[in-house]
Amino acid sequence: MKLCTLRATLPVRGRVFRTYAACRRLSSKSTLETVTGTQSGIAFDNSATISQTCSTTMSNLYDVVIVGGGISGLTLAAGLKSSPYTSNLKIALVESMSLASAKNWSPENDRYSNRVSSITPASRCYLSQIGVWDYVYAERVQPYDDMRVWDGVSGARIHFDAFHLGAEDASIAFMTENLNLQHALLSRLNDLPADPPVMVLDNTKVEGITEGPTFDDLDLSSWPSLKLSNGDIIMARLLVGADGVNSPVRSFANIKSRGWDYRQEGVVAVLDMEWDDRQRIAWQRFLPSGPIALLPMPDGKASLVWSTSPKHATHLKSLNGGAFCTLVNAAFRLGMVDLQYLMTRVDEEEITQEFEWRDGRLPIEAEGQQFPIRVVEVQEGSRASFPLKMRHCDTYVAPRIALVGDAAHTTHPLAGQGLNLGQGDVASLVRVIEQATQEGSDIGHEIVLQQYWAERYPINHMMLGVIDKLQKLYCTDFPPIVGIRTIGLEVVESLDWVKKIIMKQAAGA
Amino acid sequence: MPKSDIGQHAPLVATAIRPSTIFNCNMQNPRSIGKILRLREFNLAKSKQRPFDTSKFMVAAVHHVFRQTRAYTNSTFSADELLHFNALASTWWDTNGPSRLLHKMNPLRISFIFDTIDRYSIKSLSRESGLKMLDVGCGGGILTESLARNPRVASVTGIDMSEEVLSVAQQHKKQDPALVSGGKLQYKLCSLLDLPIAQEAGEGQIEERYDGVTLFEVLEHVPSPSAILQAATERVRPGGWIFISTVNRTAVAYLTTILMGEKVLNIVPEGTHTWSKYINERELREWFYEQKTNVPGSGEHWDIVRSEGCIYVPFVGWKFAGPRDVGNYFLAARRLQ
């Protein structure tokens, strides 16, 4: 078994901090008999017999330390605090950036952040369950119940709608800004009547992780000990890495992350549509250079994710707004040869003329049916790009360590699953911790955490695998492959039951 | 484990009970001799009743091949068992090591204990929280620690005969500040027979006897299971519980626990199990039934309220499934007065 290689002791990185050495010396004189506390809410009484240094260390023991104040990390904190079984755990959340802007976020009308996510019904359900969804600004959430995906080379199409979801009023997913979610999560954490409350340490970096100290009658050598940039040292019964692709927690645990870069960048932007057509449709066209997706946002806006070569990404970001919008329209409407030609032009007027001439030949009734209505404006400063990659860890757990979200796996955005896989991880980890606290098991014990890994790894692996194969299948215009994928897509399109299964999987059921 | 002994003193004629077994059991407690005799005799009688008995065949085969001579140090634990578990001490808490299956069994044990208490406790007699527990054969403390962390348990005592294993338990306890400071958990190096029997609580006295005694994977490692059972019953308060898990002495159990588990798949340390020491579910039932009939006037009365077979499903874990008289099983007995 793979796990066998990852067992045993935590690697020692760096040396044990001087404070610990001091503690150890002092503790040999004065025993730690005054230490009190339970797994559910460690609290330490410090009597005068314990030195100041030692008592500082002791008061910094946490049941759960979450590194990363992104959506996964915050959801985990909110999830644990919302459960009756785990609400009394002592939790700390460490985030290197400031969370103030997310906490005090008040949405500006008509302006949207370019960091947008698609929330599947399963994720939304979990967020409702832990009381977070009530805090989300509903007017800034755009559900969609129609998805049109087609092959840029052959034109083969597939269409999903509410029928394939099994319910008339069901949604395929909900589009919203990450900030909206982060704000909701922080508000929920703030309002939760939890005792003790979650200790949120933002603007605080983790400078190093080592093993904990050993005293005469307390052995914290299996507890990860975090040195923070504010000078504090905190120790964790369970350290959760929700710290993204380059997870320091993962490096500490010596967990290998495998995968590859797609040699593509995702260009994102917030766009204004020609008019608010009130349609709730997500559009995606697979171009050989990468898929381009237009996802509906409220107020006649749309969010763009255009995966393309780094060269094109740079080009798209450098163009002025008008030319950029024209190229977006062209990418959804024109043939590959025309699009490639337009991509080589830089002058806005020339691009517009070339596009209009070609677009005029397309049937007007196809607009809004076969491809989206036109994009007319890009929101100032909303264009950005990020490299796309696939990563998956061999394991998500080590003794007293668990990884969630992007720290454990990263995927291509073409299916809008990244955030949702993380939410699934969190829901599963909370369930496992709940069960362990009820049993009286140590929540940091590897046998407990392995249940989380066993539950999530196959699900994530399948999703990552399918997305990766789709990406590879559509990243070519080699005719035999195009032929095969076209036949495949048309077969699926004609089989409603297959589409229902696909929808069910994509919804996270 | 001391392999050199294997075969050297193997009896040519297989018997379900060896003279040494009787001879070496606790001489201070004549009742235990009677008990063990009855227990083994019952096995024999039962095996005769069956038209074709695979287990009888297995008795001959297995005894001949795997029977080891044991120098019993006392009636509750034998020297080779002691050696075997001492050797396992260092890896006891390695969840990917030899004790992995034991770790995987812990949730099942915990749920068995508390589900049983929830479902079958008699309100007027027993407590449902603030429980006082005794974990016999606690080993490295896998179950004992879980019990101590459980909010419903007020105190738990873990006893074991192996000093090395118990020191592992003590060391591991230090890794959890909650256990160190909680004061709910204590370990004792002693035999169950040597553990003082608390007297019945009088007026205004605190009940010192246990609400629950756990004998998980213990009876198949002791030469005199009835002495242990007897000692356990004396330490349980009325309304309290004895929780047992062990293995049936069947061909299937030999194939799964010893042949597959120890020799083929190597998921259980070799030498952990001795087939001839396994105890059938019916024998335990019978034993508890005799408690009522054999000691007239004592008023002691034991009910077997729950008994379930369990199996290990690879990639899933231990589950209650399958018949209770074939392989591993759990049994809960409640004391009534």
PDB file of C-alpha atoms in Angstrom, chain B residues 106-219:
ATOM      1  CA  ASN B 106     -11.490   0.214  17.498  1.00  0.00           C
ATOM      2  CA  PRO B 107     -14.483   2.112  16.060  1.00  0.00           C
ATOM      3  CA  LEU B 108     -16.430  -1.152  16.018  1.00  0.00           C
ATOM      4  CA  ARG B 109     -15.583  -1.812  19.654  1.00  0.00           C
ATOM      5  CA  ILE B 110     -16.579   1.676  20.708  1.00  0.00           C
ATOM      6  CA  SER B 111     -19.829   1.584  18.806  1.00  0.00           C
ATOM      7  CA  PHE B 112     -20.562  -1.879  20.200  1.00  0.00           C
ATOM      8  CA  ILE B 113     -20.096  -0.652  23.764  1.00  0.00           C
ATOM      9  CA  PHE B 114     -22.112   2.534  23.511  1.00  0.00           C
ATOM     10  CA  ASP B 115     -24.824   1.285  21.176  1.00  0.00           C
ATOM     11  CA  THR B 116     -25.396  -1.600  23.553  1.00  0.00           C
ATOM     12  CA  ILE B 117     -25.548   0.692  26.574  1.00  0.00           C
ATOM     13  CA  ASP B 118     -27.912   3.035  24.723  1.00  0.00           C
ATOM     14  CA  ARG B 119     -30.210   0.313  23.568  1.00  0.00           C
ATOM     15  CA  TYR B 120     -30.293  -2.173  26.405  1.00  0.00           C
ATOM     16  CA  SER B 121     -29.427  -0.417  29.633  1.00  0.00           C
ATOM     17  CA  ILE B 122     -31.962  -0.710  32.387  1.00  0.00           C
ATOM     18  CA  LYS B 123     -32.519   2.846  33.513  1.00  0.00           C
ATOM     19  CA  SER B 124     -33.191   2.062  37.141  1.00  0.00           C
ATOM     20  CA  LEU B 125     -30.050  -0.036  37.499  1.00  0.00           C
ATOM     21  CA  SER B 126     -27.399   1.485  35.363  1.00  0.00           C
ATOM     22  CA  ARG B 127     -25.789   4.723  34.430  1.00  0.00           C
ATOM     23  CA  GLU B 128     -25.599   5.942  30.862  1.00  0.00           C
ATOM     24  CA  SER B 129     -22.867   8.455  31.444  1.00  0.00           C
ATOM     25  CA  GLY B 130     -20.242   8.964  34.081  1.00  0.00           C
ATOM     26  CA  LEU B 131     -19.260   5.388  33.388  1.00  0.00           C
ATOM     27  CA  LYS B 132     -16.503   3.586  35.231  1.00  0.00           C
ATOM     28  CA  MET B 133     -14.787   1.207  32.855  1.00  0.00           C
ATOM     29  CA  LEU B 134     -12.188  -1.524  33.122  1.00  0.00           C
ATOM     30  CA  ASP B 135     -10.254  -2.544  30.028  1.00  0.00           C
ATOM     31  CA  VAL B 136      -8.751  -5.967  30.584  1.00  0.00           C
ATOM     32  CA  GLY B 137      -5.772  -6.728  28.363  1.00  0.00           C
ATOM     33  CA  CYS B 138      -5.534  -3.100  27.336  1.00  0.00           C
ATOM     34  CA  GLY B 139      -2.268  -3.562  25.432  1.00  0.00           C
ATOM     35  CA  GLY B 140      -0.942  -0.285  24.102  1.00  0.00           C
ATOM     36  CA  GLY B 141      -4.158   1.435  25.072  1.00  0.00           C
ATOM     37  CA  ILE B 142      -5.945   1.765  21.737  1.00  0.00           C
ATOM     38  CA  LEU B 143      -9.374   1.219  23.249  1.00  0.00           C
ATOM     39  CA  THR B 144      -8.463   2.555  26.671  1.00  0.00           C
ATOM     40  CA  GLU B 145      -7.514   5.976  25.306  1.00  0.00           C
ATOM     41  CA  SER B 146     -10.678   6.190  23.248  1.00  0.00           C
ATOM     42  CA  LEU B 147     -12.735   5.367  26.306  1.00  0.00           C
ATOM     43  CA  ALA B 148     -10.920   8.002  28.340  1.00  0.00           C
ATOM     44  CA  ARG B 149     -11.609  10.662  25.714  1.00  0.00           C
ATOM     45  CA  ASN B 150     -15.256   9.725  25.523  1.00  0.00           C
ATOM     46  CA  PRO B 151     -17.335  12.313  27.346  1.00  0.00           C
ATOM     47  CA  ARG B 152     -19.641   9.619  28.749  1.00  0.00           C
ATOM     48  CA  VAL B 153     -16.851   7.840  30.554  1.00  0.00           C
ATOM     49  CA  ALA B 154     -15.861   9.119  33.980  1.00  0.00           C
ATOM     50  CA  SER B 155     -12.873   6.889  34.534  1.00  0.00           C
ATOM     51  CA  VAL B 156     -11.151   4.002  32.863  1.00  0.00           C
ATOM     52  CA  THR B 157      -8.568   1.568  34.136  1.00  0.00           C
ATOM     53  CA  GLY B 158      -6.480  -0.407  31.714  1.00  0.00           C
ATOM     54  CA  ILE B 159      -4.768  -3.533  32.965  1.00  0.00           C
ATOM     55  CA  ASP B 160      -2.310  -5.757  31.167  1.00  0.00           C
ATOM     56  CA  MET B 161       0.199  -8.435  32.042  1.00  0.00           C
ATOM     57  CA  SER B 162       2.987  -7.205  29.783  1.00  0.00           C
ATOM     58  CA  GLU B 163       5.183  -4.556  31.300  1.00  0.00           C
ATOM     59  CA  GLU B 164       6.641  -3.557  27.955  1.00  0.00           C
ATOM     60  CA  VAL B 165       3.295  -3.137  26.281  1.00  0.00           C
ATOM     61  CA  LEU B 166       1.967  -1.218  29.241  1.00  0.00           C
ATOM     62  CA  SER B 167       4.926   1.154  29.171  1.00  0.00           C
ATOM     63  CA  VAL B 168       4.091   1.836  25.520  1.00  0.00           C
ATOM     64  CA  ALA B 169       0.588   2.676  26.657  1.00  0.00           C
ATOM     65  CA  GLN B 170       1.940   4.987  29.343  1.00  0.00           C
ATOM     66  CA  GLN B 171       4.255   6.690  26.872  1.00  0.00           C
ATOM     67  CA  HIS B 172       1.547   7.116  24.305  1.00  0.00           C
ATOM     68  CA  LYS B 173      -0.812   8.602  26.841  1.00  0.00           C
ATOM     69  CA  LYS B 174       1.668  11.448  27.258  1.00  0.00           C
ATOM     70  CA  GLN B 175       1.143  12.473  23.656  1.00  0.00           C
ATOM     71  CA  ASP B 176      -2.287  13.769  24.491  1.00  0.00           C
ATOM     72  CA  PRO B 177      -2.473  16.650  26.952  1.00  0.00           C
ATOM     73  CA  ALA B 178      -6.176  15.918  27.343  1.00  0.00           C
ATOM     74  CA  LEU B 179      -5.404  12.463  28.724  1.00  0.00           C
ATOM     75  CA  VAL B 180      -2.527  13.674  30.879  1.00  0.00           C
ATOM     76  CA  SER B 181      -4.576  16.357  32.516  1.00  0.00           C
ATOM     77  CA  GLY B 182      -7.985  14.726  32.403  1.00  0.00           C
ATOM     78  CA  GLY B 183      -7.069  12.206  35.105  1.00  0.00           C
ATOM     79  CA  LYS B 184      -9.636   9.756  33.746  1.00  0.00           C
ATOM     80  CA  LEU B 185      -7.155   7.204  32.530  1.00  0.00           C
ATOM     81  CA  GLN B 186      -4.893   4.939  34.561  1.00  0.00           C
ATOM     82  CA  TYR B 187      -2.942   1.828  33.713  1.00  0.00           C
ATOM     83  CA  LYS B 188      -2.078  -1.025  36.040  1.00  0.00           C
ATOM     84  CA  LEU B 189       0.343  -3.851  35.525  1.00  0.00           C
ATOM     85  CA  CYS B 190      -1.611  -6.711  37.012  1.00  0.00           C
ATOM     86  CA  SER B 191      -3.767  -9.680  36.288  1.00  0.00           C
ATOM     87  CA  LEU B 192      -7.504  -9.343  36.492  1.00  0.00           C
ATOM     88  CA  LEU B 193      -7.422 -11.923  39.275  1.00  0.00           C
ATOM     89  CA  ASP B 194      -5.152  -9.685  41.332  1.00  0.00           C
ATOM     90  CA  LEU B 195      -7.244  -6.582  40.877  1.00  0.00           C
ATOM     91  CA  PRO B 196      -8.974  -5.908  44.189  1.00  0.00           C
ATOM     92  CA  ILE B 197     -12.682  -6.602  44.211  1.00  0.00           C
ATOM     93  CA  ALA B 198     -14.593  -3.590  45.349  1.00  0.00           C
ATOM     94  CA  GLN B 199     -17.339  -4.400  47.783  1.00  0.00           C
ATOM     95  CA  GLU B 200     -20.956  -3.741  47.172  1.00  0.00           C
ATOM     96  CA  ALA B 201     -21.736  -0.146  47.950  1.00  0.00           C
ATOM     97  CA  GLY B 202     -23.532   0.411  51.218  1.00  0.00           C
ATOM     98  CA  GLU B 203     -25.682   3.352  52.227  1.00  0.00           C
ATOM     99  CA  GLY B 204     -24.067   6.611  51.253  1.00  0.00           C
ATOM    100  CA  GLN B 205     -21.046   4.858  49.765  1.00  0.00           C
ATOM    101  CA  ILE B 206     -19.789   5.378  46.291  1.00  0.00           C
ATOM    102  CA  GLU B 207     -20.215   2.387  44.024  1.00  0.00           C
ATOM    103  CA  GLU B 208     -16.709   1.180  43.315  1.00  0.00           C
ATOM    104  CA  ARG B 209     -17.513  -1.667  40.991  1.00  0.00           C
ATOM    105  CA  TYR B 210     -17.305  -1.146  37.264  1.00  0.00           C
ATOM    106  CA  ASP B 211     -20.095  -0.212  34.896  1.00  0.00           C
ATOM    107  CA  GLY B 212     -18.339  -2.037  32.137  1.00  0.00           C
ATOM    108  CA  VAL B 213     -15.533  -4.543  31.836  1.00  0.00           C
ATOM    109  CA  THR B 214     -14.139  -5.073  28.365  1.00  0.00           C
ATOM    110  CA  LEU B 215     -12.474  -8.338  27.395  1.00  0.00           C
ATOM    111  CA  PHE B 216     -11.663  -7.588  23.787  1.00  0.00           C
ATOM    112  CA  GLU B 217      -9.462 -10.173  22.101  1.00  0.00           C
ATOM    113  CA  VAL B 218      -8.447 -11.468  25.513  1.00  0.00           C
ATOM    114  CA  LEU B 219     -10.107 -14.824  26.131  1.00  0.00           C
TER     115      LEU B 219
END
